[in-house]
Amino acid sequence: MTNEELMREALKEAALALAAGELPVGCVIARDGEIVARAHNECEGQGDATAHAELLAIRRASKAAGDWRLNRCTLCVTLEPCPMCAGAIVQARVGRVVYGADNPEQGCAGSLYRIPEDPAFPHFCPCDGGVLAEECRALLDGFFDGRRKKINV
């Protein structure tokens, strides 16, 4: 699958998160061109700050692969990973990361820092950002616009 095809699948997951009242972030993990795991943010529903799309997808991909090492996998997520998720990507030995929208406030795969590409860590994971960024950003902007309207009512 191409980066764009993977991102379209991640956007479907993000739409599910939006419908559930979650921050609309979606993630898919592919191995050898096949999606092996998909997830979206579930922090609100689970009452768990760690229920980010990337972490849930990594857990599911590891289970599907029967191995915690995901070095043959591409993780595709609609929003640049935060420090927690970037660290998990390194720990899971993910082979490659593709993300959509930059995360200038917390992004650690290109914006503020590059944890997966830091040579100080034992695993190097290349990161490519900006894939369908406008579509990814539009979902996030719509979510926050809706929240602002509720607060101002």
GROMACS .gro file of N, CA and C in nm:
model
  459
    1MET      N    1   0.084  -0.118   0.000
    1MET     CA    2   0.000   0.000   0.000
    1MET      C    3   0.088   0.125   0.000
    2THR      N    4   0.042   0.228  -0.065
    2THR     CA    5   0.115   0.355  -0.066
    2THR      C    6   0.091   0.429   0.065
    3ASN      N    7   0.173   0.531   0.090
    3ASN     CA    8   0.153   0.614   0.209
    3ASN      C    9   0.014   0.676   0.210
    4GLU      N   10  -0.031   0.721   0.093
    4GLU     CA   11  -0.163   0.784   0.084
    4GLU      C   12  -0.275   0.684   0.112
    5GLU      N   13  -0.261   0.561   0.061
    5GLU     CA   14  -0.362   0.459   0.089
    5GLU      C   15  -0.368   0.426   0.238
    6LEU      N   16  -0.252   0.414   0.299
    6LEU     CA   17  -0.249   0.388   0.444
    6LEU      C   18  -0.313   0.504   0.520
    7MET      N   19  -0.282   0.628   0.478
    7MET     CA   20  -0.337   0.743   0.549
    7MET      C   21  -0.488   0.749   0.532
    8ARG      N   22  -0.540   0.711   0.419
    8ARG     CA   23  -0.686   0.710   0.402
    8ARG      C   24  -0.750   0.613   0.501
    9GLU      N   25  -0.685   0.501   0.526
    9GLU     CA   26  -0.736   0.405   0.625
    9GLU      C   27  -0.725   0.463   0.766
   10ALA      N   28  -0.615   0.532   0.794
   10ALA     CA   29  -0.600   0.597   0.925
   10ALA      C   30  -0.705   0.707   0.943
   11LEU      N   31  -0.737   0.777   0.836
   11LEU     CA   32  -0.842   0.881   0.844
   11LEU      C   33  -0.978   0.820   0.875
   12LYS      N   34  -1.004   0.700   0.827
   12LYS     CA   35  -1.130   0.631   0.862
   12LYS      C   36  -1.135   0.605   1.012
   13GLU      N   37  -1.023   0.566   1.069
   13GLU     CA   38  -1.016   0.544   1.214
   13GLU      C   39  -1.036   0.676   1.289
   14ALA      N   40  -0.975   0.783   1.237
   14ALA     CA   41  -0.991   0.913   1.301
   14ALA      C   42  -1.137   0.957   1.300
   15ALA      N   43  -1.208   0.928   1.193
   15ALA     CA   44  -1.351   0.962   1.185
   15ALA      C   45  -1.430   0.884   1.290
   16LEU      N   46  -1.392   0.760   1.317
   16LEU     CA   47  -1.457   0.682   1.422
   16LEU      C   48  -1.433   0.747   1.559
   17ALA      N   49  -1.312   0.796   1.580
   17ALA     CA   50  -1.281   0.865   1.706
   17ALA      C   51  -1.368   0.990   1.720
   18LEU      N   52  -1.378   1.066   1.614
   18LEU     CA   53  -1.460   1.188   1.616
   18LEU      C   54  -1.605   1.155   1.650
   19ALA      N   55  -1.659   1.050   1.589
   19ALA     CA   56  -1.797   1.010   1.614
   19ALA      C   57  -1.818   0.968   1.760
   20ALA      N   58  -1.711   0.920   1.823
   20ALA     CA   59  -1.720   0.877   1.964
   20ALA      C   60  -1.687   0.990   2.062
   21GLY      N   61  -1.664   1.111   2.010
   21GLY     CA   62  -1.632   1.223   2.097
   21GLY      C   63  -1.486   1.229   2.140
   22GLU      N   64  -1.403   1.154   2.071
   22GLU     CA   65  -1.259   1.150   2.102
   22GLU      C   66  -1.184   1.246   2.012
   23LEU      N   67  -1.064   1.285   2.052
   23LEU     CA   68  -0.976   1.359   1.964
   23LEU      C   69  -0.956   1.274   1.839
   24PRO      N   70  -0.985   1.328   1.720
   24PRO     CA   71  -0.985   1.244   1.600
   24PRO      C   72  -0.846   1.211   1.546
   25VAL      N   73  -0.786   1.112   1.609
   25VAL     CA   74  -0.658   1.059   1.564
   25VAL      C   75  -0.678   0.912   1.533
   26GLY      N   76  -0.634   0.872   1.416
   26GLY     CA   77  -0.644   0.734   1.374
   26GLY      C   78  -0.509   0.680   1.333
   27CYS      N   79  -0.493   0.549   1.346
   27CYS     CA   80  -0.365   0.484   1.318
   27CYS      C   81  -0.389   0.347   1.257
   28VAL      N   82  -0.307   0.313   1.160
   28VAL     CA   83  -0.303   0.177   1.107
   28VAL      C   84  -0.158   0.131   1.104
   29ILE      N   85  -0.139   0.002   1.116
   29ILE     CA   86  -0.005  -0.056   1.104
   29ILE      C   87  -0.012  -0.163   0.996
   30ALA      N   88   0.082  -0.152   0.902
   30ALA     CA   89   0.087  -0.247   0.791
   30ALA      C   90   0.220  -0.323   0.794
   31ARG      N   91   0.211  -0.450   0.756
   31ARG     CA   92   0.331  -0.534   0.742
   31ARG      C   93   0.323  -0.601   0.606
   32ASP      N   94   0.427  -0.587   0.528
   32ASP     CA   95   0.432  -0.644   0.394
   32ASP      C   96   0.311  -0.603   0.311
   33GLY      N   97   0.271  -0.476   0.324
   33GLY     CA   98   0.163  -0.421   0.243
   33GLY      C   99   0.022  -0.452   0.290
   34GLU      N  100   0.008  -0.523   0.399
   34GLU     CA  101  -0.124  -0.558   0.452
   34GLU      C  102  -0.144  -0.494   0.589
   35ILE      N  103  -0.259  -0.437   0.611
   35ILE     CA  104  -0.289  -0.379   0.743
   35ILE      C  105  -0.311  -0.491   0.843
   36VAL      N  106  -0.235  -0.485   0.952
   36VAL     CA  107  -0.245  -0.588   1.056
   36VAL      C  108  -0.310  -0.535   1.183
   37ALA      N  109  -0.321  -0.402   1.194
   37ALA     CA  110  -0.384  -0.343   1.312
   37ALA      C  111  -0.436  -0.204   1.278
   38ARG      N  112  -0.545  -0.168   1.345
   38ARG     CA  113  -0.603  -0.033   1.331
   38ARG      C  114  -0.657   0.008   1.465
   39ALA      N  115  -0.653   0.139   1.488
   39ALA     CA  116  -0.702   0.191   1.616
   39ALA      C  117  -0.726   0.340   1.603
   40HIS      N  118  -0.800   0.392   1.698
   40HIS     CA  119  -0.820   0.537   1.709
   40HIS      C  120  -0.814   0.572   1.857
   41ASN      N  121  -0.800   0.701   1.884
   41ASN     CA  122  -0.793   0.744   2.023
   41ASN      C  123  -0.915   0.697   2.101
   42GLU      N  124  -0.890   0.651   2.223
   42GLU     CA  125  -0.997   0.605   2.312
   42GLU      C  126  -0.976   0.657   2.454
   43CYS      N  127  -0.904   0.768   2.468
   43CYS     CA  128  -0.873   0.822   2.601
   43CYS      C  129  -0.998   0.852   2.681
   44GLU      N  130  -1.095   0.919   2.619
   44GLU     CA  131  -1.218   0.956   2.689
   44GLU      C  132  -1.299   0.832   2.724
   45GLY      N  133  -1.319   0.745   2.629
   45GLY     CA  134  -1.400   0.626   2.650
   45GLY      C  135  -1.341   0.530   2.752
   46GLN      N  136  -1.209   0.518   2.753
   46GLN     CA  137  -1.144   0.428   2.847
   46GLN      C  138  -1.105   0.499   2.977
   47GLY      N  139  -1.114   0.632   2.978
   47GLY     CA  140  -1.068   0.705   3.096
   47GLY      C  141  -0.921   0.680   3.121
   48ASP      N  142  -0.843   0.677   3.011
   48ASP     CA  143  -0.703   0.638   3.019
   48ASP      C  144  -0.620   0.730   2.929
   49ALA      N  145  -0.534   0.808   2.989
   49ALA     CA  146  -0.451   0.903   2.913
   49ALA      C  147  -0.356   0.834   2.817
   50THR      N  148  -0.332   0.705   2.835
   50THR     CA  149  -0.241   0.633   2.746
   50THR      C  150  -0.312   0.564   2.631
   51ALA      N  151  -0.442   0.579   2.619
   51ALA     CA  152  -0.518   0.510   2.513
   51ALA      C  153  -0.512   0.587   2.381
   52HIS      N  154  -0.390   0.623   2.342
   52HIS     CA  155  -0.368   0.689   2.213
   52HIS      C  156  -0.375   0.586   2.101
   53ALA      N  157  -0.411   0.634   1.984
   53ALA     CA  158  -0.426   0.546   1.868
   53ALA      C  159  -0.300   0.464   1.842
   54GLU      N  160  -0.183   0.527   1.852
   54GLU     CA  161  -0.058   0.455   1.823
   54GLU      C  162  -0.035   0.341   1.921
   55LEU      N  163  -0.056   0.368   2.049
   55LEU     CA  164  -0.031   0.263   2.149
   55LEU      C  165  -0.127   0.146   2.133
   56LEU      N  166  -0.254   0.178   2.109
   56LEU     CA  167  -0.351   0.071   2.088
   56LEU      C  168  -0.318  -0.010   1.963
   57ALA      N  169  -0.277   0.058   1.856
   57ALA     CA  170  -0.243  -0.012   1.733
   57ALA      C  171  -0.117  -0.097   1.751
   58ILE      N  172  -0.018  -0.046   1.823
   58ILE     CA  173   0.104  -0.124   1.849
   58ILE      C  174   0.070  -0.251   1.925
   59ARG      N  175  -0.015  -0.240   2.025
   59ARG     CA  176  -0.055  -0.360   2.102
   59ARG      C  177  -0.124  -0.462   2.011
   60ARG      N  178  -0.213  -0.414   1.926
   60ARG     CA  179  -0.286  -0.504   1.837
   60ARG      C  180  -0.195  -0.565   1.731
   61ALA      N  181  -0.103  -0.487   1.678
   61ALA     CA  182  -0.010  -0.539   1.578
   61ALA      C  183   0.084  -0.643   1.639
   62SER      N  184   0.130  -0.619   1.760
   62SER     CA  185   0.217  -0.715   1.828
   62SER      C  186   0.145  -0.847   1.850
   63LYS      N  187   0.019  -0.836   1.889
   63LYS     CA  188  -0.061  -0.958   1.909
   63LYS      C  189  -0.080  -1.032   1.777
   64ALA      N  190  -0.111  -0.958   1.671
   64ALA     CA  191  -0.132  -1.020   1.539
   64ALA      C  192  -0.003  -1.085   1.487
   65ALA      N  193   0.111  -1.021   1.513
   65ALA     CA  194   0.239  -1.071   1.465
   65ALA      C  195   0.295  -1.181   1.554
   66GLY      N  196   0.247  -1.188   1.677
   66GLY     CA  197   0.303  -1.284   1.773
   66GLY      C  198   0.443  -1.244   1.816
   67ASP      N  199   0.473  -1.115   1.807
   67ASP     CA  200   0.606  -1.065   1.841
   67ASP      C  201   0.594  -0.916   1.874
   68TRP      N  202   0.664  -0.870   1.974
   68TRP     CA  203   0.659  -0.727   2.009
   68TRP      C  204   0.745  -0.643   1.916
   69ARG      N  205   0.834  -0.709   1.841
   69ARG     CA  206   0.921  -0.637   1.748
   69ARG      C  207   0.848  -0.617   1.616
   70LEU      N  208   0.826  -0.491   1.581
   70LEU     CA  209   0.749  -0.458   1.460
   70LEU      C  210   0.837  -0.397   1.353
   71ASN      N  211   0.960  -0.446   1.341
   71ASN     CA  212   1.057  -0.387   1.250
   71ASN      C  213   1.020  -0.399   1.103
   72ARG      N  214   0.930  -0.488   1.067
   72ARG     CA  215   0.885  -0.500   0.928
   72ARG      C  216   0.758  -0.420   0.902
   73CYS      N  217   0.720  -0.337   0.998
   73CYS     CA  218   0.592  -0.267   0.991
   73CYS      C  219   0.607  -0.118   0.967
   74THR      N  220   0.504  -0.063   0.904
   74THR     CA  221   0.489   0.081   0.889
   74THR      C  222   0.371   0.125   0.973
   75LEU      N  223   0.393   0.221   1.060
   75LEU     CA  224   0.288   0.280   1.141
   75LEU      C  225   0.247   0.410   1.074
   76CYS      N  226   0.119   0.423   1.045
   76CYS     CA  227   0.066   0.542   0.978
   76CYS      C  228  -0.039   0.605   1.069
   77VAL      N  229  -0.019   0.732   1.105
   77VAL     CA  230  -0.106   0.801   1.200
   77VAL      C  231  -0.138   0.940   1.149
   78THR      N  232  -0.258   0.985   1.179
   78THR     CA  233  -0.306   1.112   1.124
   78THR      C  234  -0.244   1.235   1.190
   79LEU      N  235  -0.190   1.222   1.310
   79LEU     CA  236  -0.126   1.333   1.381
   79LEU      C  237   0.012   1.288   1.426
   80GLU      N  238   0.109   1.374   1.409
   80GLU     CA  239   0.246   1.344   1.451
   80GLU      C  240   0.248   1.292   1.595
   81PRO      N  241   0.319   1.183   1.620
   81PRO     CA  242   0.322   1.124   1.754
   81PRO      C  243   0.376   1.216   1.863
   82CYS      N  244   0.315   1.204   1.980
   82CYS     CA  245   0.358   1.276   2.100
   82CYS      C  246   0.482   1.204   2.157
   83PRO      N  247   0.543   1.258   2.263
   83PRO     CA  248   0.662   1.192   2.321
   83PRO      C  249   0.635   1.049   2.366
   84MET      N  250   0.520   1.026   2.429
   84MET     CA  251   0.488   0.892   2.478
   84MET      C  252   0.479   0.793   2.362
   85CYS      N  253   0.409   0.832   2.257
   85CYS     CA  254   0.391   0.742   2.143
   85CYS      C  255   0.520   0.724   2.065
   86ALA      N  256   0.598   0.831   2.051
   86ALA     CA  257   0.728   0.821   1.982
   86ALA      C  258   0.819   0.725   2.057
   87GLY      N  259   0.816   0.731   2.190
   87GLY     CA  260   0.895   0.636   2.270
   87GLY      C  261   0.849   0.493   2.251
   88ALA      N  262   0.718   0.473   2.246
   88ALA     CA  263   0.665   0.338   2.224
   88ALA      C  264   0.702   0.286   2.086
   89ILE      N  265   0.706   0.374   1.988
   89ILE     CA  266   0.746   0.336   1.852
   89ILE      C  267   0.890   0.282   1.853
   90VAL      N  268   0.977   0.351   1.925
   90VAL     CA  269   1.116   0.305   1.936
   90VAL      C  270   1.121   0.172   2.010
   91GLN      N  271   1.049   0.162   2.122
   91GLN     CA  272   1.051   0.039   2.201
   91GLN      C  273   0.997  -0.081   2.123
   92ALA      N  274   0.897  -0.058   2.036
   92ALA     CA  275   0.839  -0.167   1.958
   92ALA      C  276   0.919  -0.198   1.832
   93ARG      N  277   1.025  -0.121   1.809
   93ARG     CA  278   1.111  -0.142   1.693
   93ARG      C  279   1.036  -0.128   1.560
   94VAL      N  280   0.939  -0.034   1.556
   94VAL     CA  281   0.862  -0.009   1.434
   94VAL      C  282   0.959   0.028   1.323
   95GLY      N  283   0.934  -0.025   1.204
   95GLY     CA  284   1.026  -0.005   1.092
   95GLY      C  285   1.020   0.133   1.031
   96ARG      N  286   0.901   0.193   1.029
   96ARG     CA  287   0.886   0.323   0.963
   96ARG      C  288   0.760   0.389   1.014
   97VAL      N  289   0.760   0.524   1.021
   97VAL     CA  290   0.643   0.601   1.061
   97VAL      C  291   0.606   0.697   0.950
   98VAL      N  292   0.476   0.703   0.923
   98VAL     CA  293   0.419   0.800   0.830
   98VAL      C  294   0.312   0.875   0.908
   99TYR      N  295   0.317   1.008   0.905
   99TYR     CA  296   0.212   1.083   0.975
   99TYR      C  297   0.159   1.194   0.886
  100GLY      N  298   0.039   1.240   0.924
  100GLY     CA  299  -0.028   1.343   0.846
  100GLY      C  300   0.003   1.482   0.895
  101ALA      N  301  -0.076   1.531   0.989
  101ALA     CA  302  -0.062   1.667   1.040
  101ALA      C  303   0.053   1.679   1.138
  102ASP      N  304   0.126   1.789   1.127
  102ASP     CA  305   0.228   1.821   1.227
  102ASP      C  306   0.160   1.849   1.361
  103ASN      N  307   0.236   1.826   1.468
  103ASN     CA  308   0.187   1.852   1.603
  103ASN      C  309   0.285   1.949   1.670
  104PRO      N  310   0.271   2.080   1.641
  104PRO     CA  311   0.369   2.176   1.690
  104PRO      C  312   0.376   2.189   1.842
  105GLU      N  313   0.274   2.142   1.913
  105GLU     CA  314   0.274   2.153   2.058
  105GLU      C  315   0.339   2.034   2.128
  106GLN      N  316   0.328   1.914   2.067
  106GLN     CA  317   0.380   1.794   2.133
  106GLN      C  318   0.451   1.698   2.039
  107GLY      N  319   0.466   1.734   1.914
  107GLY     CA  320   0.519   1.640   1.815
  107GLY      C  321   0.664   1.602   1.836
  108CYS      N  322   0.688   1.472   1.842
  108CYS     CA  323   0.823   1.422   1.865
  108CYS      C  324   0.869   1.327   1.755
  109ALA      N  325   0.821   1.354   1.633
  109ALA     CA  326   0.869   1.279   1.516
  109ALA      C  327   0.910   1.378   1.407
  110GLY      N  328   0.930   1.505   1.447
  110GLY     CA  329   0.971   1.605   1.351
  110GLY      C  330   0.954   1.748   1.397
  111SER      N  331   0.847   1.780   1.467
  111SER     CA  332   0.819   1.920   1.503
  111SER      C  333   0.908   1.971   1.616
  112LEU      N  334   0.896   1.913   1.734
  112LEU     CA  335   0.974   1.958   1.849
  112LEU      C  336   1.102   1.878   1.866
  113TYR      N  337   1.093   1.752   1.831
  113TYR     CA  338   1.203   1.659   1.852
  113TYR      C  339   1.183   1.543   1.756
  114ARG      N  340   1.284   1.458   1.743
  114ARG     CA  341   1.276   1.343   1.653
  114ARG      C  342   1.317   1.216   1.729
  115ILE      N  343   1.238   1.177   1.826
  115ILE     CA  344   1.272   1.062   1.909
  115ILE      C  345   1.298   0.936   1.826
  116PRO      N  346   1.211   0.899   1.730
  116PRO     CA  347   1.237   0.775   1.657
  116PRO      C  348   1.364   0.777   1.571
  117GLU      N  349   1.413   0.898   1.539
  117GLU     CA  350   1.532   0.909   1.456
  117GLU      C  351   1.657   0.949   1.534
  118ASP      N  352   1.647   0.953   1.666
  118ASP     CA  353   1.760   0.994   1.749
  118ASP      C  354   1.862   0.880   1.756
  119PRO      N  355   1.985   0.904   1.712
  119PRO     CA  356   2.086   0.798   1.714
  119PRO      C  357   2.128   0.754   1.855
  120ALA      N  358   2.086   0.829   1.956
  120ALA     CA  359   2.118   0.790   2.094
  120ALA      C  360   2.041   0.666   2.136
  121PHE      N  361   1.931   0.636   2.067
  121PHE     CA  362   1.850   0.519   2.102
  121PHE      C  363   1.893   0.398   2.018
  122PRO      N  364   1.868   0.278   2.069
  122PRO     CA  365   1.918   0.158   2.000
  122PRO      C  366   1.842   0.122   1.871
  123HIS      N  367   1.734   0.191   1.842
  123HIS     CA  368   1.658   0.162   1.720
  123HIS      C  369   1.631   0.291   1.646
  124PHE      N  370   1.660   0.294   1.518
  124PHE     CA  371   1.635   0.410   1.433
  124PHE      C  372   1.512   0.382   1.348
  125CYS      N  373   1.416   0.473   1.350
  125CYS     CA  374   1.292   0.457   1.275
  125CYS      C  375   1.269   0.583   1.191
  126PRO      N  376   1.282   0.573   1.059
  126PRO     CA  377   1.259   0.692   0.976
  126PRO      C  378   1.113   0.738   0.982
  127CYS      N  379   1.095   0.870   0.980
  127CYS     CA  380   0.962   0.930   0.989
  127CYS      C  381   0.938   1.022   0.870
  128ASP      N  382   0.822   1.006   0.807
  128ASP     CA  383   0.781   1.090   0.696
  128ASP      C  384   0.651   1.158   0.732
  129GLY      N  385   0.651   1.291   0.738
  129GLY     CA  386   0.531   1.365   0.773
  129GLY      C  387   0.470   1.437   0.655
  130GLY      N  388   0.350   1.487   0.678
  130GLY     CA  389   0.281   1.568   0.579
  130GLY      C  390   0.197   1.491   0.479
  131VAL      N  391   0.174   1.363   0.501
  131VAL     CA  392   0.094   1.282   0.409
  131VAL      C  393  -0.054   1.313   0.432
  132LEU      N  394  -0.120   1.365   0.330
  132LEU     CA  395  -0.260   1.408   0.339
  132LEU      C  396  -0.281   1.501   0.459
  133ALA      N  397  -0.183   1.585   0.483
  133ALA     CA  398  -0.183   1.672   0.601
  133ALA      C  399  -0.306   1.761   0.608
  134GLU      N  400  -0.350   1.814   0.497
  134GLU     CA  401  -0.466   1.905   0.499
  134GLU      C  402  -0.592   1.833   0.545
  135GLU      N  403  -0.611   1.709   0.498
  135GLU     CA  404  -0.729   1.632   0.540
  135GLU      C  405  -0.721   1.597   0.689
  136CYS      N  406  -0.602   1.560   0.732
  136CYS     CA  407  -0.583   1.526   0.874
  136CYS      C  408  -0.607   1.649   0.962
  137ARG      N  409  -0.551   1.763   0.922
  137ARG     CA  410  -0.566   1.886   0.998
  137ARG      C  411  -0.712   1.932   1.001
  138ALA      N  412  -0.783   1.914   0.889
  138ALA     CA  413  -0.924   1.955   0.882
  138ALA      C  414  -1.008   1.881   0.986
  139LEU      N  415  -0.984   1.752   1.005
  139LEU     CA  416  -1.057   1.675   1.106
  139LEU      C  417  -1.030   1.731   1.246
  140LEU      N  418  -0.904   1.758   1.274
  140LEU     CA  419  -0.867   1.812   1.405
  140LEU      C  420  -0.925   1.951   1.426
  141ASP      N  421  -0.915   2.036   1.324
  141ASP     CA  422  -0.970   2.171   1.336
  141ASP      C  423  -1.120   2.168   1.359
  142GLY      N  424  -1.191   2.079   1.288
  142GLY     CA  425  -1.335   2.065   1.306
  142GLY      C  426  -1.370   2.023   1.448
  143PHE      N  427  -1.291   1.932   1.503
  143PHE     CA  428  -1.312   1.886   1.640
  143PHE      C  429  -1.296   2.003   1.739
  144PHE      N  430  -1.188   2.078   1.726
  144PHE     CA  431  -1.164   2.188   1.819
  144PHE      C  432  -1.261   2.304   1.799
  145ASP      N  433  -1.302   2.329   1.675
  145ASP     CA  434  -1.404   2.432   1.652
  145ASP      C  435  -1.534   2.395   1.723
  146GLY      N  436  -1.573   2.268   1.716
  146GLY     CA  437  -1.693   2.221   1.784
  146GLY      C  438  -1.682   2.235   1.934
  147ARG      N  439  -1.565   2.207   1.989
  147ARG     CA  440  -1.544   2.221   2.134
  147ARG      C  441  -1.555   2.367   2.176
  148ARG      N  442  -1.497   2.456   2.095
  148ARG     CA  443  -1.502   2.599   2.128
  148ARG      C  444  -1.645   2.650   2.126
  149LYS      N  445  -1.725   2.604   2.031
  149LYS     CA  446  -1.865   2.647   2.022
  149LYS      C  447  -1.942   2.604   2.146
  150LYS      N  448  -1.915   2.483   2.196
  150LYS     CA  449  -1.983   2.433   2.316
  150LYS      C  450  -1.945   2.516   2.437
  151ILE      N  451  -1.821   2.557   2.445
  151ILE     CA  452  -1.773   2.635   2.559
  151ILE      C  453  -1.833   2.774   2.557
  152ASN      N  454  -1.849   2.832   2.438
  152ASN     CA  455  -1.898   2.970   2.424
  152ASN      C  456  -2.049   2.981   2.427
  153VAL      N  457  -2.120   2.872   2.434
  153VAL     CA  458  -2.267   2.877   2.435
  153VAL      C  459  -2.317   2.914   2.572
   0.00000   0.00000   0.00000
